[in-house]
CSV table of C-alpha atoms and ligand atoms in Angstrom, one decimal:
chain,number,residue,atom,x,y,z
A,1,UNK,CA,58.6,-21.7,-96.6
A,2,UNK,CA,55.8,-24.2,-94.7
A,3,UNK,CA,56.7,-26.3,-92.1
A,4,UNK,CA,56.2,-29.3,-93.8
A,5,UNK,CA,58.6,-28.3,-97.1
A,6,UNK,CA,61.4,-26.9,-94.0
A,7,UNK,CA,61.1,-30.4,-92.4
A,8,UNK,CA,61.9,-31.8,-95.7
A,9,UNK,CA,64.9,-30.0,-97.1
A,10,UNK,CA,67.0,-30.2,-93.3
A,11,UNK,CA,66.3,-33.6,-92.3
A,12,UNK,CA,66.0,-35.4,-95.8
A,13,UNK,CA,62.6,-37.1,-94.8
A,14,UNK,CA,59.0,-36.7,-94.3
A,15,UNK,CA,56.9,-35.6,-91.2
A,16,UNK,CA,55.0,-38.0,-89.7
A,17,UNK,CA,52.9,-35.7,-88.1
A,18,UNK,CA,52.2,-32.2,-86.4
A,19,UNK,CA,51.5,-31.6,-82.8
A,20,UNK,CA,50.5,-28.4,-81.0
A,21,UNK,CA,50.5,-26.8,-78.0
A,22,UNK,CA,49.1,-23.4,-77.0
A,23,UNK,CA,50.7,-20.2,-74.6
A,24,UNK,CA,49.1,-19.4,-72.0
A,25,UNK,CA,48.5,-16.1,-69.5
A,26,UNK,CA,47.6,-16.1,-66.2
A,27,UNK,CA,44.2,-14.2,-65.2
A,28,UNK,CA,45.4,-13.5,-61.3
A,29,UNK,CA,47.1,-15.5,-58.7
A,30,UNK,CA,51.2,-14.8,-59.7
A,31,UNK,CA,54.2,-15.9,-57.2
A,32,UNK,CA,51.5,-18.1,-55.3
A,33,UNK,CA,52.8,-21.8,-57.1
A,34,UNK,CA,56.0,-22.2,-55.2
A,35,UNK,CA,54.0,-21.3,-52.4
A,36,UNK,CA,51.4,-24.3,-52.5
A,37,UNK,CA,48.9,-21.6,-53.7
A,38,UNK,CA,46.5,-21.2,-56.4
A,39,UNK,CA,46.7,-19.9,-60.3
A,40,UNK,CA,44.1,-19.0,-62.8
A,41,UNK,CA,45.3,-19.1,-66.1
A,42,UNK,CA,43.9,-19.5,-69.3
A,43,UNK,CA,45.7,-21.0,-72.6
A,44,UNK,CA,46.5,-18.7,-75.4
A,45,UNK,CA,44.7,-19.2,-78.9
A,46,UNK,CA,48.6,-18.3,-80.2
A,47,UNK,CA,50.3,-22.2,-80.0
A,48,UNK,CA,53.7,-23.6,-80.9
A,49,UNK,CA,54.0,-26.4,-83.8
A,50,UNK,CA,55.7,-29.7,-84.0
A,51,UNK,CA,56.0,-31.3,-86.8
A,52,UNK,CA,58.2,-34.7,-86.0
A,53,UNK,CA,59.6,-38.3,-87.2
A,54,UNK,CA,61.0,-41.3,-85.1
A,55,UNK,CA,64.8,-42.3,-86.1
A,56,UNK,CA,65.8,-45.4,-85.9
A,57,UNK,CA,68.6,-44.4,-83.2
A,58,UNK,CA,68.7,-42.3,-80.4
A,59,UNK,CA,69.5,-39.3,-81.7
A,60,UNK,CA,67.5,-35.8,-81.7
A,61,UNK,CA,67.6,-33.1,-83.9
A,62,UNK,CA,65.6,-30.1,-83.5
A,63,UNK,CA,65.2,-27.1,-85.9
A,64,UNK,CA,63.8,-24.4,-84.6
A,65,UNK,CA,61.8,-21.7,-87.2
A,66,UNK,CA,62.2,-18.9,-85.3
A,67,UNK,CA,66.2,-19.3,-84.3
A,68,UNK,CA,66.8,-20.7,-87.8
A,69,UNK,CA,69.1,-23.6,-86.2
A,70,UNK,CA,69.6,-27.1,-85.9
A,71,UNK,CA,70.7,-28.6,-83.2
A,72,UNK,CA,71.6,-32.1,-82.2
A,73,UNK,CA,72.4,-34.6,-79.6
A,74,UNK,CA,72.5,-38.0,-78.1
A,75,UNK,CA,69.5,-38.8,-75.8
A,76,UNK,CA,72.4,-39.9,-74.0
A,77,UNK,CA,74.3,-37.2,-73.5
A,78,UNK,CA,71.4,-34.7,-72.5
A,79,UNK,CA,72.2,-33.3,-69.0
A,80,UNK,CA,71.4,-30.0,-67.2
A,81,UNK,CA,72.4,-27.6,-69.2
A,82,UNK,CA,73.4,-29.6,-71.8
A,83,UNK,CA,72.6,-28.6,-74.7
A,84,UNK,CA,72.7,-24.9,-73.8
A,85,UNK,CA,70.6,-22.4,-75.3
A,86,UNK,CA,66.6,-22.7,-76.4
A,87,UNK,CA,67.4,-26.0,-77.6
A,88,UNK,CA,67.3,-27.6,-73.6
A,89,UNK,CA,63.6,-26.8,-73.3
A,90,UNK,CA,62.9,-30.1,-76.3
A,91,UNK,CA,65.6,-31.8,-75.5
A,92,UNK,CA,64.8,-31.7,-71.3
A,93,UNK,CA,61.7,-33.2,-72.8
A,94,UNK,CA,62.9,-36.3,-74.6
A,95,UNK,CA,65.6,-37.1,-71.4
A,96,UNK,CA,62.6,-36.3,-68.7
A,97,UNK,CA,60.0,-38.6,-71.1
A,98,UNK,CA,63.0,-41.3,-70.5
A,99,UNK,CA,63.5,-40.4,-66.9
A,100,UNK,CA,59.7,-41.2,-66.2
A,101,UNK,CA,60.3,-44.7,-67.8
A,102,UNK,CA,58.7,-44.4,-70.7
A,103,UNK,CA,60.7,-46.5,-74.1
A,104,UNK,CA,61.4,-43.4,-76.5
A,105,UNK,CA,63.9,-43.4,-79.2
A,106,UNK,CA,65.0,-40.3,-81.6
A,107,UNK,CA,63.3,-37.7,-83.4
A,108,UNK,CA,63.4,-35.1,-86.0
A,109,UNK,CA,61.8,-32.2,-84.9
A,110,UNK,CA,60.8,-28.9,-86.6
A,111,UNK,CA,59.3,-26.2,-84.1
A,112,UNK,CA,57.8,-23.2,-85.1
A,113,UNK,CA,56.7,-21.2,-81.8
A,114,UNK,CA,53.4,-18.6,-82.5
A,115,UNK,CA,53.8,-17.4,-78.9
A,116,UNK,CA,55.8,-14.9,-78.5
A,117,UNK,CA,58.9,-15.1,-77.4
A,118,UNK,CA,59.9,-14.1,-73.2
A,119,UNK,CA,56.9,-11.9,-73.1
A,120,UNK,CA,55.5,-14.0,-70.0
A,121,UNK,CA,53.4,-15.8,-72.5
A,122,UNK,CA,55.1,-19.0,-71.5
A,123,UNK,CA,56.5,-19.6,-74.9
A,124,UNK,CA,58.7,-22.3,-72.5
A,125,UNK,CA,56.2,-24.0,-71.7
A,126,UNK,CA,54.6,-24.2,-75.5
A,127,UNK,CA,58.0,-25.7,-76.8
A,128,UNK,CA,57.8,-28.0,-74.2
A,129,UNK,CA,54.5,-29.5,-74.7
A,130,UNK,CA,54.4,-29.5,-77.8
A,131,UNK,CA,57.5,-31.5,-78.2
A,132,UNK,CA,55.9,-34.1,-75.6
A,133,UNK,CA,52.5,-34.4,-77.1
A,134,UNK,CA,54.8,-35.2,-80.7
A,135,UNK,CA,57.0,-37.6,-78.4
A,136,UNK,CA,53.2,-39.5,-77.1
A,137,UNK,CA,52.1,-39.2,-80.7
A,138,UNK,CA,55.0,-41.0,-82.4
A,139,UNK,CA,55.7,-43.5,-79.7
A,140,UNK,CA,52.2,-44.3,-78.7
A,141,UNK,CA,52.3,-43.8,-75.7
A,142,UNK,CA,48.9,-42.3,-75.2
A,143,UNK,CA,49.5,-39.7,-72.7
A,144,UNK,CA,47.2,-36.9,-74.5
A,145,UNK,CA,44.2,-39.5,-74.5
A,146,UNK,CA,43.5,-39.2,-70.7
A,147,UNK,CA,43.4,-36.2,-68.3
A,148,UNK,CA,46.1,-38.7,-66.3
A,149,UNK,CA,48.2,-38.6,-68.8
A,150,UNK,CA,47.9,-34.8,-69.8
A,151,UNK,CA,49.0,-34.5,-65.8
A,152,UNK,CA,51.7,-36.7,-66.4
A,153,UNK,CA,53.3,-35.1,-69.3
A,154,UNK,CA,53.1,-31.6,-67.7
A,155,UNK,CA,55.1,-33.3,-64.7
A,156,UNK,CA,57.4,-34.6,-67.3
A,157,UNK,CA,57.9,-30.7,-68.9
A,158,UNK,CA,58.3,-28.9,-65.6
A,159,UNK,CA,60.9,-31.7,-64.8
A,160,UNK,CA,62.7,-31.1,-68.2
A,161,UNK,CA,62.8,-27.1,-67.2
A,162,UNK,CA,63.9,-27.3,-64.1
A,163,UNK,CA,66.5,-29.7,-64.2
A,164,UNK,CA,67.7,-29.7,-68.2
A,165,UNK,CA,66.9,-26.0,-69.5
A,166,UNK,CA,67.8,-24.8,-65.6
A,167,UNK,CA,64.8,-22.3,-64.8
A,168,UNK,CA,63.8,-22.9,-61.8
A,169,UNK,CA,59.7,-22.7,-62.0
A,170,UNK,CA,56.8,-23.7,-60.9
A,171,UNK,CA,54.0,-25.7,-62.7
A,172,UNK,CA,51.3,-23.3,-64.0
A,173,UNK,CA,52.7,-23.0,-67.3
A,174,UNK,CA,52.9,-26.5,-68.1
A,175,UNK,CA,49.4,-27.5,-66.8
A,176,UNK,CA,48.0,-24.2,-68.3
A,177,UNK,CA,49.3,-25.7,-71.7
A,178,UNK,CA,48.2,-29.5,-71.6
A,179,UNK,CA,44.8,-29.4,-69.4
A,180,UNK,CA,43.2,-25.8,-70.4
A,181,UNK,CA,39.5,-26.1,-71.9
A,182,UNK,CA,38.4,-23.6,-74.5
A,183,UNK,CA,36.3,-20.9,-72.7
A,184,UNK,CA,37.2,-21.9,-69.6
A,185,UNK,CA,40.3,-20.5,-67.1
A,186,UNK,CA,42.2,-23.2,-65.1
A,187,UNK,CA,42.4,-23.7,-61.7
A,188,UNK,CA,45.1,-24.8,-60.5
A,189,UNK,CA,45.9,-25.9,-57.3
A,190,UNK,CA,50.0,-26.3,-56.9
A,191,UNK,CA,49.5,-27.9,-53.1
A,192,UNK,CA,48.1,-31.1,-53.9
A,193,UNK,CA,47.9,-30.5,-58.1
A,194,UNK,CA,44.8,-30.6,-58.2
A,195,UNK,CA,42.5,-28.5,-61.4
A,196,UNK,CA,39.1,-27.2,-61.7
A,197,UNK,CA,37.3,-26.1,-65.0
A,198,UNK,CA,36.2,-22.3,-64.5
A,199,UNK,CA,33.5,-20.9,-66.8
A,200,UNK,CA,35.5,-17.8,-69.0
A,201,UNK,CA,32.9,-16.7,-71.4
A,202,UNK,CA,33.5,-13.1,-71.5
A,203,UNK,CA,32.3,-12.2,-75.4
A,204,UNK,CA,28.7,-13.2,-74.6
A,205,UNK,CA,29.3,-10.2,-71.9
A,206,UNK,CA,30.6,-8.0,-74.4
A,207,UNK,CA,33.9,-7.7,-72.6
A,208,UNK,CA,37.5,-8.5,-74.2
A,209,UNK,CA,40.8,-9.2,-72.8
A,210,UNK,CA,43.8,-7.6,-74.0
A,211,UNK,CA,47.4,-9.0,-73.3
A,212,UNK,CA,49.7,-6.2,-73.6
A,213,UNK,CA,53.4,-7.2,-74.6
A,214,UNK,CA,55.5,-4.3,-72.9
A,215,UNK,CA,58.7,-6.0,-74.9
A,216,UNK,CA,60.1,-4.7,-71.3
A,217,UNK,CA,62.9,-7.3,-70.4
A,218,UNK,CA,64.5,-6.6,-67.4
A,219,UNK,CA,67.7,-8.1,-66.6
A,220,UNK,CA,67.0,-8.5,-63.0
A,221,UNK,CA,64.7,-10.9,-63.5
A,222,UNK,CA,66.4,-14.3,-63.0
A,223,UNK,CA,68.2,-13.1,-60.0
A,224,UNK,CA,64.7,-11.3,-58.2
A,225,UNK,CA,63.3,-14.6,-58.9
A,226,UNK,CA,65.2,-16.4,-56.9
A,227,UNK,CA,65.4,-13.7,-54.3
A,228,UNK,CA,61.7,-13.7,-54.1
A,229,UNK,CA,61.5,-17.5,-53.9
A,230,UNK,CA,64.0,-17.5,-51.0
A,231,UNK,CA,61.8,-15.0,-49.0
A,232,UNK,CA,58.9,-16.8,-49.4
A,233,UNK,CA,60.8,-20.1,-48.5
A,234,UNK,CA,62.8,-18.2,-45.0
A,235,UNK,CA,58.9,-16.7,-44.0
A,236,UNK,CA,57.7,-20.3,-44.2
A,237,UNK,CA,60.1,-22.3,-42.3
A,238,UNK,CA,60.3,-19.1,-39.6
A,239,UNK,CA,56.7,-20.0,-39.0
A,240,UNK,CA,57.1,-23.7,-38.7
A,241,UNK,CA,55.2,-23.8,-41.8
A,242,UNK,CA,55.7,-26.2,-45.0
A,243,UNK,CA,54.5,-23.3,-47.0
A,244,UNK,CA,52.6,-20.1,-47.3
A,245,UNK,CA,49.7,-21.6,-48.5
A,246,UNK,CA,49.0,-23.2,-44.7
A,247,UNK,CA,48.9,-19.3,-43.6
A,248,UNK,CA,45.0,-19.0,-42.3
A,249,UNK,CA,44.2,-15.8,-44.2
A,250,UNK,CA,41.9,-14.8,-41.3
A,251,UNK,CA,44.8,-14.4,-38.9
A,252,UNK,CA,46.9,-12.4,-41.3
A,253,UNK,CA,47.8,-9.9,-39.3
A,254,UNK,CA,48.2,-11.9,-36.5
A,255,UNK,CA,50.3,-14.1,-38.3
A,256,UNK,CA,52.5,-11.3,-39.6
A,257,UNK,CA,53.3,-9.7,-36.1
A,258,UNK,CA,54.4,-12.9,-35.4
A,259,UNK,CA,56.5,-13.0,-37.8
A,260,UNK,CA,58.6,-10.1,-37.4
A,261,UNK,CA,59.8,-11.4,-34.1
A,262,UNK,CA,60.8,-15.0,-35.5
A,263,UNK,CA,62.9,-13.4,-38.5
A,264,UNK,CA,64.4,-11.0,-36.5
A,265,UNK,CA,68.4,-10.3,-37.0
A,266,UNK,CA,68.6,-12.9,-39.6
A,267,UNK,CA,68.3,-13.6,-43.3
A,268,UNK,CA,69.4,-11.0,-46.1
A,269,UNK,CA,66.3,-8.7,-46.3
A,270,UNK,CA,65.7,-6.8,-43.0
A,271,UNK,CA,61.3,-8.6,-41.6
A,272,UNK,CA,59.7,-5.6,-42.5
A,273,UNK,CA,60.4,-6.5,-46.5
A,274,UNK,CA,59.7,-10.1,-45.5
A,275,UNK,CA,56.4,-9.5,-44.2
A,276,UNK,CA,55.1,-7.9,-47.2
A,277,UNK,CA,56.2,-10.2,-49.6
A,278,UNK,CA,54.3,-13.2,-47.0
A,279,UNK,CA,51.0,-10.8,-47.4
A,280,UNK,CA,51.0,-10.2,-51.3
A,281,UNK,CA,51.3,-14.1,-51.6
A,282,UNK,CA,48.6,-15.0,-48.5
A,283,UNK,CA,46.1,-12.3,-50.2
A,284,UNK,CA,47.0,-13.3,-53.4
A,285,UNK,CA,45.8,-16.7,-52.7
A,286,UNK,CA,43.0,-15.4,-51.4
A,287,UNK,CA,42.0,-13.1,-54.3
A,288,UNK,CA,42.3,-16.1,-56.8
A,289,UNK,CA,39.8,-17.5,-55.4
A,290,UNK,CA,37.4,-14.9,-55.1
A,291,UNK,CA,38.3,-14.3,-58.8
A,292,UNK,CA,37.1,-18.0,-59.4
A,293,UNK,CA,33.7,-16.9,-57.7
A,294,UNK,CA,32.8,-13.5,-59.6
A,295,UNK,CA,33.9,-15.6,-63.1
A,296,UNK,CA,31.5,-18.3,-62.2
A,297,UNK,CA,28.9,-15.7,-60.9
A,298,UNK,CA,29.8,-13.4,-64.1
A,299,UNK,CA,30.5,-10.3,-62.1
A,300,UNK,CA,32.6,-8.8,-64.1
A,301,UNK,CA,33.2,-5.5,-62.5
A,302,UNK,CA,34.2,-7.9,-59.2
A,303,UNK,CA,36.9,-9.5,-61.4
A,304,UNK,CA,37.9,-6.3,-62.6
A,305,UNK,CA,38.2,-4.8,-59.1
A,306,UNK,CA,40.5,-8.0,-58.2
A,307,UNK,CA,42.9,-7.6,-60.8
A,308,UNK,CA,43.0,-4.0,-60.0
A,309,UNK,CA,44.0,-5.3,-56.1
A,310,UNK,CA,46.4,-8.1,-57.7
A,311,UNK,CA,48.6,-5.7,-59.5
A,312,UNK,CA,48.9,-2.9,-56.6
A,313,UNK,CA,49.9,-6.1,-54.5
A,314,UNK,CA,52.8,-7.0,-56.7
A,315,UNK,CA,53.4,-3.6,-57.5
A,316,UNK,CA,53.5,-2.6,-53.5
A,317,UNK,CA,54.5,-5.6,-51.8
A,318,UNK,CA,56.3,-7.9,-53.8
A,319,UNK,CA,57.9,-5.4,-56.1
A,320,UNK,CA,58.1,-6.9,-59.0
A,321,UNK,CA,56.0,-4.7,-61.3
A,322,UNK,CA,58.0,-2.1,-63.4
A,323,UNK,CA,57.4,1.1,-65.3
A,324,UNK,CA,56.3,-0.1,-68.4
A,325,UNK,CA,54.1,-2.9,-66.6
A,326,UNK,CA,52.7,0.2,-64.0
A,327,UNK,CA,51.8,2.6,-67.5
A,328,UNK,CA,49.7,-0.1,-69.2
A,329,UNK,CA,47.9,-0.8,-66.6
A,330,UNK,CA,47.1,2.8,-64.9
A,331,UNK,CA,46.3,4.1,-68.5
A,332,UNK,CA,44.0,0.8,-69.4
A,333,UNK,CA,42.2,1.4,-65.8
A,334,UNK,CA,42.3,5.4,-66.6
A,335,UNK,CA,40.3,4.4,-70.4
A,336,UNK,CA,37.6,2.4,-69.0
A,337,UNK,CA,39.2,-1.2,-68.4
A,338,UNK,CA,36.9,-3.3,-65.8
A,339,UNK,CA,40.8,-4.2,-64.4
A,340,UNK,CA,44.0,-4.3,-65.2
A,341,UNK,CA,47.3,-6.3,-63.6
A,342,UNK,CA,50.4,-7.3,-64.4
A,343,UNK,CA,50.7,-11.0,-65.8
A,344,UNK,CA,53.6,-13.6,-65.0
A,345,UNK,CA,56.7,-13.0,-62.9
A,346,UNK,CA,57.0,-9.0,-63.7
A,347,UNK,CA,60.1,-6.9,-64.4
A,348,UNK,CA,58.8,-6.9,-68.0
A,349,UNK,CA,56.8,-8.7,-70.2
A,350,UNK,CA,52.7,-8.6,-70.1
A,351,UNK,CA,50.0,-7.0,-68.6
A,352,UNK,CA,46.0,-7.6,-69.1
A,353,UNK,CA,43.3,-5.8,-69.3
A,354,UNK,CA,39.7,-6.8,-69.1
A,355,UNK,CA,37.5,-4.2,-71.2
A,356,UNK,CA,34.1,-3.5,-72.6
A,357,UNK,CA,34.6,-3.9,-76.3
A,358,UNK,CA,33.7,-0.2,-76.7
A,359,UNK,CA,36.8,0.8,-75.5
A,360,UNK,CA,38.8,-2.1,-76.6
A,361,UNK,CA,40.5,0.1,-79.2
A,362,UNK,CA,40.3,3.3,-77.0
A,363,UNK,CA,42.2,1.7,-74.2
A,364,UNK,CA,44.7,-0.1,-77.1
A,365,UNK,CA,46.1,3.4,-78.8
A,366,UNK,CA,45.8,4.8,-75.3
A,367,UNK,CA,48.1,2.5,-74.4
A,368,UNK,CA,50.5,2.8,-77.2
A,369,UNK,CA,50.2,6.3,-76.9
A,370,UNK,CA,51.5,6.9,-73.6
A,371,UNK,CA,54.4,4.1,-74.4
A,372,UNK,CA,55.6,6.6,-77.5
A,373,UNK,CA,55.0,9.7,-75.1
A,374,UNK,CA,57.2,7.8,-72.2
A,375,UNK,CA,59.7,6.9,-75.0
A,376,UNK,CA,59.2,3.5,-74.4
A,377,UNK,CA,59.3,0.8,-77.1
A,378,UNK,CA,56.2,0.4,-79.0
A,379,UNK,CA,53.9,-2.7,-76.9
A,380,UNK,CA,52.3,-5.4,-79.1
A,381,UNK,CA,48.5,-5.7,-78.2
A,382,UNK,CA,46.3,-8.3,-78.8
A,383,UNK,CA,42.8,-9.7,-77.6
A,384,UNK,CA,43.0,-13.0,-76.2
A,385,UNK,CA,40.0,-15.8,-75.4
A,386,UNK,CA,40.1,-19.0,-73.4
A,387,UNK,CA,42.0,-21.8,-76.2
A,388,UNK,CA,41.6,-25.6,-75.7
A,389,UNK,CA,45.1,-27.0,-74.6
A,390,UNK,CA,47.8,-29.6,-76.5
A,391,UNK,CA,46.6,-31.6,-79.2
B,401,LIG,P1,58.4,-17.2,-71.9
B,401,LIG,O1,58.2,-18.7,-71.5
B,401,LIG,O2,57.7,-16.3,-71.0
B,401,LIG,O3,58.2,-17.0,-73.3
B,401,LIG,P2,61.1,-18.0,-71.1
B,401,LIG,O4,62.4,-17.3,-70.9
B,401,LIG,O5,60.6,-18.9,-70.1
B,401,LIG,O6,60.0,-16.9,-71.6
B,401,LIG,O7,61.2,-18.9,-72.4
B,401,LIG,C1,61.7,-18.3,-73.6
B,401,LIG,C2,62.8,-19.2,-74.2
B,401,LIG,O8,62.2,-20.5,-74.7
B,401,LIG,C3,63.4,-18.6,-75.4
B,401,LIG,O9,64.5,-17.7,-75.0
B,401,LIG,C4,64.0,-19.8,-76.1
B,401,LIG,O10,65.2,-20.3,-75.5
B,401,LIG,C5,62.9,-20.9,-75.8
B,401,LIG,N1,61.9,-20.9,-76.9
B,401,LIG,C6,60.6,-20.8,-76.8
B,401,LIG,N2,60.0,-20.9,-78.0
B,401,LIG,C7,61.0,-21.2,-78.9
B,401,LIG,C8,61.0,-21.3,-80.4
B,401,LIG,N3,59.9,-21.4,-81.1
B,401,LIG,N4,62.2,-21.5,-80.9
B,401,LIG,C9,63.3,-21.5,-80.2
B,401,LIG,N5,63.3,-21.3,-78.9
B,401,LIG,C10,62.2,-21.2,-78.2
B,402,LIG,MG1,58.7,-19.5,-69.6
């Protein structure tokens, strides 16, 4: 059934129109937004629909395509947590839309998500902002128009994750989805908030990106999160620092000594650990924007070698790579890929590969190969390019 004919037959009445808003993966720079640091991602050409009508009250009720439910509930009565399940992540929206003072009153909304689901693709973020641009769209308020306002509504969705749907993130995702350019990576500065426009042409180079879905879901993921966040957070305030981001890369090592002094006897992980989550985050940093550089310079084989260095980094020193994530990316590099890292938080989900379209397929049944040989579950592969954002 189409969206529009769905919309019709569970809430009795007709769309009054359809909104989008695209995935997104991240080229390099992962656990650096909590720390003030930098991202590059790019939005996905795979988006999630809206199709929505005001009501008359304030009332919201969401259907969503892929969970095959409809849920609803007071504007009122939306809290954290509340409603529970995937239904928070639209209505955090509408109660964080109010919250930022804007006059909003119900909707019907339909939702039919072409990003795939917890594979790091930011599928969250997607629901969310396409459920805001439908929000701006009914009730005028305009906040697609203006770059402003695309900032003000990805405030609006981190707000409505982290304090409605409960996950505690930072802001990539959100900005990836509402301010991305086609052909262009973003980046994103999470100190100050600020975004830059980076030339991403890569098919005029011959060259292809492949996301690689592992369908790897580890259940420690939540909990490491956290545990990662809190490391980062201790290292910070142990150096006086209001972040890791004010961490002068040139006196790393300095800095590091340092460190293992002020932490010492305290805290749950014993400095040693500490000190090599600070230096994946501090070089991280560092690498993203280096990556910016070779993309604007179009040295490809630089931005290759950098994703190569990102993913031993989380891989070595923040440990939060995993065996499926590890495979894909050693086989990708092994078959001729320019680069290949892990994408998002880790314990699962994607990994990407930058590749000469030569080897595009080589590298792909390589890949899946290896996965069948390992007795893993089959990965989903796709090529991805450089999508505009919400509309
Ligand atoms: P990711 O953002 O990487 O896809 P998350 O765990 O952050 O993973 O978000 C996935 C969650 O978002 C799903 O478990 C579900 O609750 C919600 N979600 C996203 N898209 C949809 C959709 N189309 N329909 C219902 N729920 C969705
Ligand atoms: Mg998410």
């Amino acid at each position: 059934m189409d969206r529009e004919a769905a919309f019709e037959e569970h809430f009795g009445t007709r769309p009054e129109g359809a909104w989008a808003a695209p995935g997104r993966v991240n080229l390099i720079g992962e656990h650096t937004d909590y720390n003030g640091g930098l991202a590059l991602p790019i939005a996905l050409p795979q988006r999630t629909y809206a199709m929505a009508a005001r009501r008359a009250d304030d009332r919201l009720r969401v259907m969503s395509m892929q969970t095959r439910e409809v849920v609803e509930i007071d504007a009122a009565e939306i809290a954290p947590g509340r409603p529970a399940g995937w239904a928070s992540y639209v209505a955090g929206v509408l109660w964080a839309v109010r919250a930022a003072g804007h006059r909003v009153g119900g909707l019907d909304l339909l939702i039919d998500g072409r990003v795939p689901l917890g594979a790091g693709l930011s599928s969250s973020a997607a629901i969310e902002c396409a459920t805001g641009a439908a929000l701006s769209g009914l009730y005028g308020l305009g906040l697609l128009d203006t770059e402003a306002g695309r900032r003000q509504l990805a405030t609006i969705c981190r707000r409505a994750e982290n304090e409605i749907a409960l996950a505690p993130t930072g802001g990539m995702d959100q900005s990836a989805s509402l301010l991305a350019q086609s052909e262009h990576a973003l980046l994103l500065d999470c100190r100050d908030g600020s975004t830059r426009q980076v030339p991403f042409e890569i098919e005029r180079d011959g060259l292809v990106l492949l996301v690689i879905d592992t369908r790897a879901h580890h259940a420690l993921v939540d909990g490491q999160y956290g545990a990662r966040r809190a490391s980062c957070e201790r290292a910070a305030a142990a150096l006086g620092l209001p972040s890791l981001r004010e961490v002068d890369p040139a006196r790393l090592d300095a800095v590091l000594a340092d460190l293992v002094g002020l932490l010492a006897g305290d805290g749950p992980e014993p400095p040693e650990v500490v000190v090599r989550r600070v230096r994946h985050v501090v070089t991280e940093i560092e690498r993203v924007q280096e990556c910016a550089a070779a993309m604007t310079a179009r040295d490809w084989e630089g931005v290759g070698r950098l994703f190569a260095a990102s993913h031993a980094s989380l891989r070595d020193d923040f440990e939060v790579s995993c065996l499926e994530l590890d495979l894909a990316c050693s086989v990708a590099q092994d078959q001729g890929a320019l680069g290949a890292r892990m994408t998002g938080g880790g314990f699962g989900g994607s990994a990407i590969a930058l590749v000469p379209e030569a080897v595009a397929g080589p590298v792909q049944a390589a890949v899946t190969e290896a996965f069948a040989a390992a007795g893993l579950t089959a990965p989903s592969i796709f090529a991805a390019h450089a999508a505009p954002g919400a509309g």
